[in-house]
Amino acid sequence: SQTIHQWPATLVQPVGSPLSLECTVEGTSNPNLYWYRQAAGRGLQLLFYSIGIDQISSEVPQNLSASRPQDRQFILSSKKLLLSDSGFYLCAWSQNSGTQYFGPGTRLLVL
Amino acid sequence: QQPVQSPQAVILREGEDAVINCSSSKALYSVHWYRQKHGEAPVFLMILLKGGEQKGHEKISASFNEKKQQSSLYLTASQLSYSGTYFCGHGSSNTGKLIFGQGTTLQVKP
């Protein structure tokens, strides 16, 4: 069966510091991968999606970037965090245009 | 364009029914429904792929009206475990990306 992992689970970072969040999927190959952000009490905002290695589309211009160094690994990065980057970051995977399955998420607090 | 969900929030007593609507200004390729408990990741409920499709799982079902560009989620005889925020998402045919509505918060009280 397929599983999706995210780490770390929680993170507290100062403004201006770098960020790296990781997501890995097991039990499937060539998945579509997605990064979402959810501000407190708000909806799910799609940040990036990827249909293959080095094929990444950005949905929202911001100070975040994404990379996919391996088929089942998706990384969300920032060089300098802003206060507004705080939120719940969710990674998801799907096969083609099917159902998306979410990872457990990373809760980020920027101080 | 983000789908619009209604109502924004609903409070029920156990055993009562609820309907959550999701409408879009764009033609819908597919509609996906998720439930999110506080502090947790969204959990998939069901996907509807074509107009007229209806699906159900236990006492939760959904319909998809392609012409009206809307979907509805029906919760029958609600249980305490139904509490959470429900999101609809409409899907793209080629990328699989979803654009989610703003969510509907459902609270079921004893």
mmCIF file of C-alpha atoms in Angstrom:
data_model
loop_
_atom_site.group_PDB
_atom_site.id
_atom_site.type_symbol
_atom_site.label_atom_id
_atom_site.label_comp_id
_atom_site.label_asym_id
_atom_site.label_seq_id
_atom_site.Cartn_x
_atom_site.Cartn_y
_atom_site.Cartn_z
ATOM 1 C CA SER A 1 0.000 0.000 0.000
ATOM 2 C CA GLN A 2 1.021 3.587 -0.494
ATOM 3 C CA THR A 3 2.166 5.858 2.305
ATOM 4 C CA ILE A 4 3.231 9.468 2.383
ATOM 5 C CA HIS A 5 5.610 10.955 4.917
ATOM 6 C CA GLN A 6 6.388 14.521 5.833
ATOM 7 C CA TRP A 7 8.967 15.930 8.166
ATOM 8 C CA PRO A 8 9.440 17.630 10.387
ATOM 9 C CA ALA A 9 6.020 17.514 12.023
ATOM 10 C CA THR A 10 6.469 20.919 13.620
ATOM 11 C CA LEU A 11 8.983 23.681 13.148
ATOM 12 C CA VAL A 12 9.603 27.047 14.769
ATOM 13 C CA GLN A 13 11.891 29.329 12.773
ATOM 14 C CA PRO A 14 12.977 32.975 13.061
ATOM 15 C CA VAL A 15 12.137 35.471 10.341
ATOM 16 C CA GLY A 16 14.821 35.501 7.668
ATOM 17 C CA SER A 17 15.980 31.942 8.252
ATOM 18 C CA PRO A 18 15.951 29.273 5.518
ATOM 19 C CA LEU A 19 13.419 26.466 5.247
ATOM 20 C CA SER A 20 13.430 22.933 3.928
ATOM 21 C CA LEU A 21 10.416 20.640 4.233
ATOM 22 C CA GLU A 22 10.507 17.123 2.879
ATOM 23 C CA CYS A 23 7.845 14.819 1.547
ATOM 24 C CA THR A 24 8.324 11.241 0.383
ATOM 25 C CA VAL A 25 5.883 8.736 -1.026
ATOM 26 C CA GLU A 26 6.223 4.958 -0.825
ATOM 27 C CA GLY A 27 4.482 2.193 -2.695
ATOM 28 C CA THR A 28 3.876 3.950 -5.990
ATOM 29 C CA SER A 29 5.881 5.183 -8.927
ATOM 30 C CA ASN A 30 5.745 8.391 -10.945
ATOM 31 C CA PRO A 31 3.119 10.041 -8.754
ATOM 32 C CA ASN A 32 1.872 13.577 -9.183
ATOM 33 C CA LEU A 33 3.007 15.548 -6.152
ATOM 34 C CA TYR A 34 1.560 18.703 -4.599
ATOM 35 C CA TRP A 35 2.395 21.247 -1.905
ATOM 36 C CA TYR A 36 -0.417 23.116 -0.153
ATOM 37 C CA ARG A 37 -0.411 25.719 2.569
ATOM 38 C CA GLN A 38 -3.211 26.257 5.028
ATOM 39 C CA ALA A 39 -3.263 29.372 7.191
ATOM 40 C CA ALA A 40 -4.962 29.027 10.562
ATOM 41 C CA GLY A 41 -8.691 28.546 10.102
ATOM 42 C CA ARG A 42 -8.467 28.927 6.351
ATOM 43 C CA GLY A 43 -8.677 26.818 3.220
ATOM 44 C CA LEU A 44 -6.095 24.889 1.223
ATOM 45 C CA GLN A 45 -3.924 26.956 -1.064
ATOM 46 C CA LEU A 46 -2.083 25.062 -3.793
ATOM 47 C CA LEU A 47 1.549 26.203 -3.921
ATOM 48 C CA PHE A 48 3.285 23.799 -6.330
ATOM 49 C CA TYR A 49 2.532 20.668 -8.263
ATOM 50 C CA SER A 50 4.755 18.268 -10.124
ATOM 51 C CA ILE A 51 3.944 15.638 -12.725
ATOM 52 C CA GLY A 52 7.508 14.305 -12.913
ATOM 53 C CA ILE A 53 11.126 14.797 -11.906
ATOM 54 C CA ASP A 54 12.196 18.394 -12.576
ATOM 55 C CA GLN A 55 8.677 19.208 -13.813
ATOM 56 C CA ILE A 56 7.307 21.653 -11.299
ATOM 57 C CA SER A 57 4.654 24.315 -11.696
ATOM 58 C CA SER A 58 4.206 27.222 -9.331
ATOM 59 C CA GLU A 59 0.716 28.412 -8.566
ATOM 60 C CA VAL A 60 1.388 31.406 -6.378
ATOM 61 C CA PRO A 61 4.330 33.819 -6.692
ATOM 62 C CA GLN A 62 6.095 33.997 -3.354
ATOM 63 C CA ASN A 63 9.418 33.455 -1.657
ATOM 64 C CA LEU A 64 9.019 29.665 -1.700
ATOM 65 C CA SER A 65 10.411 27.159 -4.174
ATOM 66 C CA ALA A 66 9.981 23.441 -4.746
ATOM 67 C CA SER A 67 12.211 20.717 -6.087
ATOM 68 C CA ARG A 68 11.782 17.086 -6.969
ATOM 69 C CA PRO A 69 15.213 15.460 -6.933
ATOM 70 C CA GLN A 70 13.811 11.929 -7.055
ATOM 71 C CA ASP A 71 10.612 10.400 -8.367
ATOM 72 C CA ARG A 72 8.988 10.103 -4.950
ATOM 73 C CA GLN A 73 10.589 13.002 -3.118
ATOM 74 C CA PHE A 74 9.260 16.551 -3.056
ATOM 75 C CA ILE A 75 10.980 19.378 -1.209
ATOM 76 C CA LEU A 76 9.668 22.816 -0.289
ATOM 77 C CA SER A 77 12.276 25.478 0.390
ATOM 78 C CA SER A 78 12.759 29.100 1.199
ATOM 79 C CA LYS A 79 15.915 31.187 1.467
ATOM 80 C CA LYS A 80 14.392 33.706 3.871
ATOM 81 C CA LEU A 81 11.192 33.091 5.785
ATOM 82 C CA LEU A 82 8.567 35.784 6.322
ATOM 83 C CA LEU A 83 6.055 35.997 9.151
ATOM 84 C CA SER A 84 3.326 35.325 6.585
ATOM 85 C CA ASP A 85 4.884 31.943 5.783
ATOM 86 C CA SER A 86 3.504 30.523 9.017
ATOM 87 C CA GLY A 87 0.923 27.817 8.476
ATOM 88 C CA PHE A 88 0.203 24.165 7.997
ATOM 89 C CA TYR A 89 2.061 22.726 5.005
ATOM 90 C CA LEU A 90 0.584 19.679 3.387
ATOM 91 C CA CYS A 91 2.064 17.425 0.752
ATOM 92 C CA ALA A 92 -0.208 15.235 -1.355
ATOM 93 C CA TRP A 93 0.165 12.653 -4.079
ATOM 94 C CA SER A 94 -2.051 11.248 -6.788
ATOM 95 C CA GLN A 95 -1.851 8.920 -9.726
ATOM 96 C CA ASN A 96 -2.532 10.951 -12.861
ATOM 97 C CA SER A 97 -5.596 13.106 -12.277
ATOM 98 C CA GLY A 98 -7.129 10.883 -9.639
ATOM 99 C CA THR A 99 -7.687 11.180 -5.943
ATOM 100 C CA GLN A 100 -5.158 13.137 -3.921
ATOM 101 C CA TYR A 101 -3.921 11.667 -0.647
ATOM 102 C CA PHE A 102 -2.463 13.984 1.925
ATOM 103 C CA GLY A 103 0.502 13.534 4.206
ATOM 104 C CA PRO A 104 0.320 14.327 7.938
ATOM 105 C CA GLY A 105 1.547 17.894 7.388
ATOM 106 C CA THR A 106 4.172 20.187 8.876
ATOM 107 C CA ARG A 107 3.132 22.949 11.201
ATOM 108 C CA LEU A 108 5.438 25.950 10.686
ATOM 109 C CA LEU A 109 5.586 28.933 12.999
ATOM 110 C CA VAL A 110 7.737 31.872 11.944
ATOM 111 C CA LEU A 111 8.613 34.265 14.777
ATOM 112 C CA GLN B 1 -11.337 30.318 -9.846
ATOM 113 C CA GLN B 2 -12.073 28.973 -6.378
ATOM 114 C CA PRO B 3 -15.302 26.964 -5.943
ATOM 115 C CA VAL B 4 -17.823 28.517 -3.583
ATOM 116 C CA GLN B 5 -19.127 26.412 -0.724
ATOM 117 C CA SER B 6 -22.307 27.007 1.233
ATOM 118 C CA PRO B 7 -23.088 27.221 4.022
ATOM 119 C CA GLN B 8 -19.853 28.406 5.635
ATOM 120 C CA ALA B 9 -20.767 26.736 8.905
ATOM 121 C CA VAL B 10 -23.504 24.516 10.256
ATOM 122 C CA ILE B 11 -24.352 23.171 13.695
ATOM 123 C CA LEU B 12 -26.380 19.986 14.019
ATOM 124 C CA ARG B 13 -27.679 17.686 16.679
ATOM 125 C CA GLU B 14 -26.822 14.016 16.389
ATOM 126 C CA GLY B 15 -29.194 12.311 13.980
ATOM 127 C CA GLU B 16 -29.954 15.419 11.931
ATOM 128 C CA ASP B 17 -29.203 15.761 8.233
ATOM 129 C CA ALA B 18 -27.085 18.338 6.420
ATOM 130 C CA VAL B 19 -26.337 19.366 2.867
ATOM 131 C CA ILE B 20 -23.171 21.148 1.768
ATOM 132 C CA ASN B 21 -23.099 22.736 -1.655
ATOM 133 C CA CYS B 22 -20.165 23.463 -3.919
ATOM 134 C CA SER B 23 -20.508 25.563 -7.042
ATOM 135 C CA SER B 24 -18.083 26.738 -9.671
ATOM 136 C CA SER B 25 -18.065 29.414 -12.340
ATOM 137 C CA LYS B 26 -15.965 27.112 -14.534
ATOM 138 C CA ALA B 27 -16.912 23.835 -16.164
ATOM 139 C CA LEU B 28 -16.092 21.023 -13.757
ATOM 140 C CA TYR B 29 -14.012 18.066 -14.844
ATOM 141 C CA SER B 30 -14.279 16.304 -11.514
ATOM 142 C CA VAL B 31 -15.345 17.057 -7.967
ATOM 143 C CA HIS B 32 -13.476 15.785 -4.915
ATOM 144 C CA TRP B 33 -14.763 15.893 -1.331
ATOM 145 C CA TYR B 34 -12.558 15.843 1.768
ATOM 146 C CA ARG B 35 -13.082 16.138 5.505
ATOM 147 C CA GLN B 36 -10.508 17.669 7.814
ATOM 148 C CA LYS B 37 -10.507 17.269 11.569
ATOM 149 C CA HIS B 38 -8.943 20.024 13.612
ATOM 150 C CA GLY B 39 -5.148 19.826 13.493
ATOM 151 C CA GLU B 40 -5.124 16.922 11.050
ATOM 152 C CA ALA B 41 -4.666 16.455 7.327
ATOM 153 C CA PRO B 42 -7.687 16.309 5.018
ATOM 154 C CA VAL B 43 -9.084 12.833 4.426
ATOM 155 C CA PHE B 44 -10.568 11.809 1.100
ATOM 156 C CA LEU B 45 -14.303 11.072 1.101
ATOM 157 C CA MET B 46 -15.267 10.599 -2.529
ATOM 158 C CA ILE B 47 -14.678 11.672 -6.102
ATOM 159 C CA LEU B 48 -17.284 12.294 -8.779
ATOM 160 C CA LEU B 49 -16.076 12.140 -12.327
ATOM 161 C CA LYS B 50 -19.027 12.808 -14.516
ATOM 162 C CA GLY B 51 -22.272 14.656 -14.585
ATOM 163 C CA GLY B 52 -25.184 12.880 -13.000
ATOM 164 C CA GLU B 53 -22.915 10.692 -10.932
ATOM 165 C CA GLN B 54 -23.929 9.963 -7.388
ATOM 166 C CA LYS B 55 -21.899 8.149 -4.810
ATOM 167 C CA GLY B 56 -22.358 7.132 -1.246
ATOM 168 C CA HIS B 57 -20.403 5.753 1.645
ATOM 169 C CA GLU B 58 -22.389 4.728 4.697
ATOM 170 C CA LYS B 59 -24.524 7.772 5.436
ATOM 171 C CA ILE B 60 -22.527 10.261 3.405
ATOM 172 C CA SER B 61 -23.332 10.680 -0.274
ATOM 173 C CA ALA B 62 -22.718 13.208 -3.023
ATOM 174 C CA SER B 63 -24.084 14.241 -6.377
ATOM 175 C CA PHE B 64 -22.573 16.065 -9.322
ATOM 176 C CA ASN B 65 -24.664 18.249 -11.606
ATOM 177 C CA GLU B 66 -22.374 19.006 -14.520
ATOM 178 C CA LYS B 67 -24.749 21.412 -16.242
ATOM 179 C CA LYS B 68 -25.236 23.495 -13.139
ATOM 180 C CA GLN B 69 -21.523 23.231 -12.372
ATOM 181 C CA GLN B 70 -22.232 22.199 -8.827
ATOM 182 C CA SER B 71 -21.959 19.318 -6.421
ATOM 183 C CA SER B 72 -23.676 18.600 -3.140
ATOM 184 C CA LEU B 73 -22.595 16.492 -0.177
ATOM 185 C CA TYR B 74 -25.358 14.885 1.872
ATOM 186 C CA LEU B 75 -24.814 13.808 5.477
ATOM 187 C CA THR B 76 -27.641 11.689 6.803
ATOM 188 C CA ALA B 77 -28.356 10.951 10.459
ATOM 189 C CA SER B 78 -25.187 12.775 11.469
ATOM 190 C CA GLN B 79 -22.863 11.342 14.077
ATOM 191 C CA LEU B 80 -20.438 13.121 16.384
ATOM 192 C CA SER B 81 -17.593 11.798 14.231
ATOM 193 C CA TYR B 82 -18.878 13.818 11.274
ATOM 194 C CA SER B 83 -17.670 17.043 12.875
ATOM 195 C CA GLY B 84 -14.938 18.803 10.961
ATOM 196 C CA THR B 85 -14.377 21.028 7.974
ATOM 197 C CA TYR B 86 -15.528 19.778 4.593
ATOM 198 C CA PHE B 87 -13.781 20.870 1.433
ATOM 199 C CA CYS B 88 -14.778 20.400 -2.151
ATOM 200 C CA GLY B 89 -12.157 20.616 -4.859
ATOM 201 C CA HIS B 90 -12.534 20.765 -8.570
ATOM 202 C CA GLY B 91 -9.994 18.977 -10.659
ATOM 203 C CA SER B 92 -8.070 19.545 -13.852
ATOM 204 C CA SER B 93 -8.189 16.943 -16.586
ATOM 205 C CA ASN B 94 -4.479 16.757 -17.267
ATOM 206 C CA THR B 95 -2.499 17.857 -14.236
ATOM 207 C CA GLY B 96 -4.640 16.445 -11.474
ATOM 208 C CA LYS B 97 -4.351 19.658 -9.529
ATOM 209 C CA LEU B 98 -7.273 20.624 -7.348
ATOM 210 C CA ILE B 99 -8.617 24.036 -6.514
ATOM 211 C CA PHE B 100 -10.404 23.852 -3.179
ATOM 212 C CA GLY B 101 -13.347 25.786 -1.866
ATOM 213 C CA GLN B 102 -13.040 27.762 1.335
ATOM 214 C CA GLY B 103 -14.506 24.956 3.422
ATOM 215 C CA THR B 104 -17.683 24.337 5.426
ATOM 216 C CA THR B 105 -17.342 23.775 9.156
ATOM 217 C CA LEU B 106 -19.727 21.194 10.516
ATOM 218 C CA GLN B 107 -20.268 20.740 14.232
ATOM 219 C CA VAL B 108 -22.398 17.868 15.488
ATOM 220 C CA LYS B 109 -23.567 18.151 19.070
ATOM 221 C CA PRO B 110 -24.923 15.377 21.294
#
